[in-house]
């Protein structure tokens, strides 16, 4: 084998080596691209599944007492309707001597609740009396069909007593909070009016006092450096006495 043949063999090996490296790089690129596509498809499917699940109905229950009777309130707080809701009442406890269900007809039938809809029905008499305090607990079996996926859901639920129907209490608290904030706004407005007018009125004063000046007059007096006498009429003095003319 002469030098020329040896060089040709070396060049051929180099060419094969270069092609093998390129093929390996191409293969790795194809594999990475395939993994990226599969990952994209997987996360797309998962995102769609999570979105559909977020639209599922969600039933919440509340057991309360009103006018000597126990009521069960059911509300759909989810994003789609719950169809063919069926309630099977299993057990009632901690209700004094009244431990038998006396269900309203609405709780015996299958229900459909759309988002934010509620239904309320009586379940039994309250066992509360002078010598007996109660903390009722009911056990029920719930089944319904999801409106978004048509999947049937079935579960067992234990519901505890939450006291009286205190919606009016919540409303009263909200109104009191609104009243307090309005009172704060009124006091602040009164302080600002006293400051700008140079008078002294209480928030409780119901007086339509004639304004003693205006912004135009105040600016004019300030520019001309004109002193103005202190207001003595239609105001309160330092002792809080009201002077009206």
Coordinates of N, CA, C and O in Angstrom, one line a residue, residues 117-223:
X117 N -78.0 28.6 42.3 CA -79.4 28.3 42.7 C -79.3 27.5 44.0 O -78.4 26.7 44.3
X118 N -80.4 27.7 44.8 CA -80.5 27.0 46.1 C -81.9 26.4 46.3 O -82.8 26.8 45.6
X119 N -81.9 25.4 47.1 CA -83.2 24.8 47.5 C -83.1 24.5 49.0 O -82.1 24.1 49.5
X120 N -84.3 24.7 49.7 CA -84.3 24.5 51.1 C -85.5 23.6 51.5 O -86.6 23.9 50.9
X121 N -85.3 22.7 52.4 CA -86.5 21.8 52.8 C -86.3 21.4 54.2 O -85.2 21.3 54.7
X122 N -87.4 21.2 54.9 CA -87.4 20.8 56.3 C -87.1 19.3 56.4 O -87.5 18.5 55.5
X123 N -86.4 18.9 57.4 CA -86.0 17.5 57.6 C -86.6 16.9 58.9 O -86.9 15.7 58.9
X124 N -86.8 17.7 59.9 CA -87.4 17.2 61.1 C -87.7 18.3 62.1 O -87.2 19.4 61.9
X125 N -88.4 18.0 63.2 CA -88.6 18.9 64.3 C -87.3 19.1 65.1 O -86.5 18.2 65.2
X126 N -87.1 20.3 65.6 CA -86.0 20.5 66.5 C -86.2 19.9 67.8 O -87.3 20.0 68.4
X127 N -85.1 19.3 68.4 CA -85.2 18.6 69.7 C -84.9 19.6 70.8 O -84.7 19.2 72.0
X128 N -84.7 20.9 70.5 CA -84.3 21.8 71.6 C -85.5 22.1 72.5 O -86.6 22.3 72.0
X129 N -85.2 22.2 73.8 CA -86.2 22.6 74.8 C -85.5 23.2 75.9 O -84.3 23.5 75.9
X130 N -86.2 23.5 77.0 CA -85.7 24.2 78.2 C -84.5 23.4 78.8 O -83.5 24.0 79.2
X131 N -84.5 22.1 78.8 CA -83.5 21.3 79.5 C -82.5 20.7 78.4 O -81.6 20.0 78.9
X132 N -82.8 20.8 77.2 CA -82.0 20.1 76.2 C -81.5 21.0 75.2 O -82.2 21.8 74.5
X133 N -80.2 21.0 75.0 CA -79.5 21.7 73.9 C -79.2 20.7 72.8 O -79.0 19.6 73.1
X134 N -79.1 21.2 71.6 CA -78.9 20.3 70.5 C -77.7 20.7 69.7 O -77.3 21.9 69.7
X135 N -77.1 19.8 69.0 CA -76.1 20.0 68.0 C -76.2 18.9 66.9 O -75.4 18.0 66.8
X136 N -77.3 18.9 66.1 CA -77.7 17.8 65.2 C -76.6 17.6 64.2 O -75.9 18.5 63.7
X137 N -76.5 16.3 63.8 CA -75.6 15.8 62.8 C -76.4 14.9 61.9 O -77.1 14.0 62.4
X138 N -76.4 15.1 60.6 CA -77.1 14.2 59.7 C -76.1 13.5 58.7 O -75.1 14.2 58.4
X139 N -76.4 12.3 58.4 CA -75.5 11.6 57.4 C -76.4 11.3 56.2 O -77.5 10.7 56.3
X140 N -75.9 11.7 55.0 CA -76.7 11.5 53.8 C -75.8 11.0 52.7 O -74.6 11.1 52.7
X141 N -76.4 10.3 51.7 CA -75.7 9.9 50.5 C -76.2 10.7 49.4 O -77.4 10.9 49.2
X142 N -75.3 11.3 48.6 CA -75.6 12.2 47.6 C -75.2 11.7 46.2 O -74.1 11.1 46.1
X143 N -76.0 11.8 45.2 CA -75.6 11.5 43.9 C -76.2 12.5 42.9 O -77.3 13.0 43.1
X144 N -75.5 12.8 41.9 CA -75.9 13.7 40.8 C -75.1 13.5 39.6 O -74.1 12.8 39.6
X145 N -75.5 14.1 38.5 CA -74.8 14.1 37.2 C -74.3 15.5 36.9 O -75.0 16.5 36.9
X146 N -73.0 15.5 36.6 CA -72.4 16.8 36.2 C -72.9 17.3 34.9 O -73.0 16.5 33.9
X147 N -73.3 18.5 34.8 CA -73.8 19.1 33.6 C -72.8 19.3 32.5 O -73.1 19.3 31.3
X148 N -71.5 19.4 32.9 CA -70.5 19.7 31.9 C -69.9 18.5 31.3 O -69.5 18.5 30.1
X149 N -69.9 17.4 32.0 CA -69.3 16.1 31.5 C -70.2 14.9 31.5 O -69.9 13.9 31.0
X150 N -71.4 15.1 32.0 CA -72.4 14.0 32.1 C -71.9 12.8 33.0 O -72.5 11.7 32.9
X151 N -70.9 13.1 33.8 CA -70.4 12.1 34.7 C -71.2 12.0 35.9 O -71.6 13.0 36.5
X152 N -71.5 10.8 36.4 CA -72.3 10.6 37.6 C -71.4 10.6 38.8 O -70.4 9.9 38.9
X153 N -71.7 11.4 39.8 CA -71.0 11.5 41.0 C -71.8 11.0 42.2 O -73.0 11.3 42.3
X154 N -71.1 10.3 43.1 CA -71.8 9.7 44.2 C -70.9 9.8 45.4 O -69.7 9.4 45.3
X155 N -71.4 10.3 46.6 CA -70.5 10.4 47.7 C -71.4 10.4 49.0 O -72.6 10.6 48.9
X156 N -70.7 10.1 50.1 CA -71.3 10.1 51.4 C -70.9 11.4 52.2 O -69.8 11.8 52.1
X157 N -71.9 12.0 52.8 CA -71.6 13.3 53.5 C -72.2 13.3 54.9 O -73.3 12.9 55.1
X158 N -71.4 13.9 55.8 CA -71.8 14.2 57.2 C -72.0 15.7 57.4 O -71.0 16.4 57.2
X159 N -73.2 16.1 57.7 CA -73.4 17.6 57.8 C -73.7 17.9 59.2 O -74.6 17.3 59.9
X160 N -73.0 18.9 59.7 CA -73.2 19.4 61.1 C -74.1 20.6 61.2 O -74.1 21.4 60.3
X161 N -74.7 20.8 62.4 CA -75.6 21.9 62.7 C -74.8 23.2 62.7 O -73.7 23.3 63.3
X162 N -75.3 24.3 62.1 CA -74.6 25.5 62.1 C -75.3 26.6 62.8 O -75.0 27.8 62.8
X163 N -76.4 26.3 63.6 CA -77.1 27.2 64.4 C -78.3 27.7 63.7 O -78.9 27.1 62.8
X164 N -78.8 28.9 64.0 CA -80.0 29.4 63.4 C -79.7 30.0 62.0 O -78.5 30.2 61.7
X165 N -80.7 30.3 61.3 CA -80.6 31.0 60.0 C -80.1 32.4 60.2 O -81.0 33.3 60.4
X166 N -78.9 32.7 60.2 CA -78.3 34.0 60.6 C -78.1 34.9 59.4 O -77.2 35.8 59.4
X167 N -78.8 34.7 58.3 CA -78.6 35.6 57.2 C -79.0 37.1 57.6 O -78.3 38.0 57.1
X168 N -80.0 37.2 58.4 CA -80.4 38.5 58.8 C -79.3 39.2 59.7 O -79.1 40.4 59.7
X169 N -78.6 38.3 60.5 CA -77.5 38.8 61.3 C -76.4 39.4 60.4 O -75.8 40.4 60.6
X170 N -76.1 38.6 59.3 CA -75.1 39.1 58.4 C -75.5 40.4 57.7 O -74.7 41.3 57.6
X171 N -76.8 40.5 57.4 CA -77.3 41.7 56.7 C -77.2 42.9 57.7 O -76.8 44.0 57.3
X172 N -77.5 42.6 59.0 CA -77.4 43.7 60.0 C -76.0 44.2 60.2 O -75.7 45.4 60.3
X173 N -75.0 43.2 60.2 CA -73.6 43.6 60.3 C -73.2 44.4 59.1 O -72.4 45.4 59.3
X174 N -73.6 44.0 57.9 CA -73.2 44.8 56.7 C -73.8 46.2 56.8 O -73.1 47.2 56.5
X175 N -75.1 46.3 57.2 CA -75.7 47.7 57.3 C -75.0 48.5 58.3 O -74.8 49.7 58.1
X176 N -74.6 47.9 59.5 CA -73.9 48.7 60.5 C -72.6 49.1 60.0 O -72.1 50.3 60.3
X177 N -71.9 48.3 59.2 CA -70.6 48.7 58.6 C -70.8 49.8 57.6 O -70.0 50.8 57.6
X178 N -71.8 49.8 56.8 CA -72.1 50.8 55.9 C -72.4 52.1 56.6 O -71.9 53.2 56.2
X179 N -73.2 52.0 57.7 CA -73.6 53.2 58.4 C -72.4 53.8 59.1 O -72.2 55.1 59.1
X180 N -71.5 53.0 59.6 CA -70.3 53.5 60.2 C -69.4 54.3 59.2 O -68.9 55.4 59.5
X181 N -69.3 53.7 58.0 CA -68.4 54.4 57.0 C -69.1 55.7 56.5 O -68.3 56.7 56.3
X182 N -70.4 55.7 56.4 CA -71.1 56.9 56.0 C -70.9 58.0 57.0 O -70.8 59.2 56.7
X183 N -70.9 57.6 58.3 CA -70.7 58.5 59.4 C -69.3 59.1 59.4 O -69.1 60.3 59.6
X184 N -68.3 58.3 59.1 CA -67.0 58.8 58.9 C -66.8 59.8 57.8 O -66.2 60.8 57.9
X185 N -67.5 59.5 56.7 CA -67.4 60.4 55.5 C -68.1 61.7 55.9 O -67.6 62.8 55.6
X186 N -69.2 61.6 56.6 CA -70.0 62.8 57.0 C -69.1 63.7 58.0 O -69.0 64.9 57.8
X187 N -68.4 63.1 58.9 CA -67.6 63.8 59.8 C -66.4 64.5 59.1 O -66.1 65.6 59.4
X188 N -65.8 63.8 58.2 CA -64.7 64.3 57.4 C -65.2 65.5 56.5 O -64.5 66.5 56.5
X189 N -66.4 65.4 55.9 CA -66.9 66.5 55.1 C -67.2 67.7 56.0 O -67.0 68.8 55.6
X190 N -67.7 67.5 57.2 CA -68.0 68.5 58.1 C -66.7 69.3 58.6 O -66.7 70.5 58.6
X191 N -65.7 68.5 58.8 CA -64.4 69.2 59.2 C -63.8 70.0 58.1 O -63.4 71.1 58.3
X192 N -63.9 69.5 56.8 CA -63.4 70.2 55.7 C -64.3 71.5 55.5 O -63.7 72.6 55.2
X193 N -65.6 71.4 55.6 CA -66.5 72.6 55.5 C -66.2 73.6 56.5 O -66.1 74.8 56.2
X194 N -66.0 73.2 57.8 CA -65.6 74.2 58.8 C -64.3 74.9 58.5 O -64.1 76.1 58.8
X195 N -63.3 74.1 58.0 CA -62.0 74.6 57.7 C -62.1 75.7 56.6 O -61.5 76.8 56.7
X196 N -62.8 75.3 55.5 CA -62.8 76.3 54.4 C -63.7 77.5 54.7 O -63.4 78.6 54.2
X197 N -64.8 77.3 55.4 CA -65.7 78.4 55.7 C -65.2 79.3 56.9 O -65.7 80.4 57.0
X198 N -64.4 78.7 57.7 CA -64.0 79.4 58.9 C -65.0 79.5 60.0 O -65.1 80.4 60.8
X199 N -66.0 78.5 59.9 CA -67.0 78.4 60.9 C -66.8 77.2 61.8 O -65.8 76.5 61.6
X200 N -67.7 77.0 62.7 CA -67.6 75.8 63.6 C -69.1 75.3 63.7 O -69.9 75.8 64.5
X201 N -69.4 74.2 63.0 CA -70.6 73.6 63.1 C -70.4 72.1 63.4 O -69.4 71.5 63.0
X202 N -71.3 71.5 64.2 CA -71.3 70.1 64.5 C -71.9 69.3 63.3 O -72.7 69.9 62.6
X203 N -71.6 68.1 63.2 CA -72.2 67.3 62.2 C -73.7 67.1 62.4 O -74.4 67.0 61.4
X204 N -74.1 67.2 63.6 CA -75.6 67.1 63.9 C -76.3 68.4 63.6 O -77.6 68.4 63.6
X205 N -75.6 69.5 63.3 CA -76.3 70.8 63.1 C -77.0 70.7 61.7 O -76.3 70.4 60.7
X206 N -78.3 71.0 61.7 CA -79.0 71.1 60.4 C -79.3 72.5 60.1 O -80.4 73.0 60.4
X207 N -78.3 73.2 59.6 CA -78.4 74.7 59.3 C -78.0 75.0 57.9 O -76.8 74.6 57.5
X208 N -78.8 75.7 57.1 CA -78.4 76.1 55.8 C -77.8 77.5 55.9 O -78.5 78.5 55.6
X209 N -76.6 77.6 56.5 CA -76.0 78.9 56.7 C -75.6 79.5 55.4 O -75.0 78.9 54.5
X210 N -75.8 80.9 55.2 CA -75.4 81.6 54.0 C -73.9 81.7 54.0 O -73.3 82.1 55.0
X211 N -73.3 81.3 52.9 CA -71.8 81.4 52.8 C -71.3 82.8 53.0 O -71.8 83.7 52.4
X212 N -70.3 82.9 53.8 CA -69.7 84.2 54.1 C -68.8 84.7 53.0 O -68.4 85.9 53.0
X213 N -68.3 83.8 52.1 CA -67.3 84.2 51.1 C -67.4 83.3 50.0 O -68.3 82.4 49.9
X214 N -66.5 83.4 49.1 CA -66.3 82.5 47.9 C -64.9 82.4 47.6 O -64.0 83.1 48.1
X215 N -64.5 81.4 46.8 CA -63.2 81.2 46.4 C -62.6 82.4 45.6 O -61.4 82.8 45.9
X216 N -63.5 83.1 44.8 CA -63.0 84.2 44.1 C -62.6 85.3 45.1 O -61.6 86.0 45.0
X217 N -63.5 85.6 46.1 CA -63.2 86.6 47.1 C -61.9 86.3 47.9 O -61.1 87.1 48.2
X218 N -61.8 85.0 48.3 CA -60.6 84.6 49.0 C -59.3 84.8 48.3 O -58.3 85.3 48.8
X219 N -59.3 84.4 47.0 CA -58.1 84.6 46.2 C -57.8 86.1 45.9 O -56.7 86.5 46.0
X220 N -58.9 86.9 45.8 CA -58.7 88.3 45.6 C -58.1 89.0 46.8 O -57.2 89.8 46.7
X221 N -58.7 88.6 48.0 CA -58.1 89.1 49.2 C -56.7 88.7 49.5 O -55.9 89.5 50.0
X222 N -56.4 87.4 49.1 CA -55.0 86.9 49.3 C -54.0 87.7 48.4 O -52.9 88.1 48.8
X223 N -54.4 88.0 47.2 CA -53.6 88.7 46.2 C -53.4 90.1 46.7 O -52.3 90.7 46.6

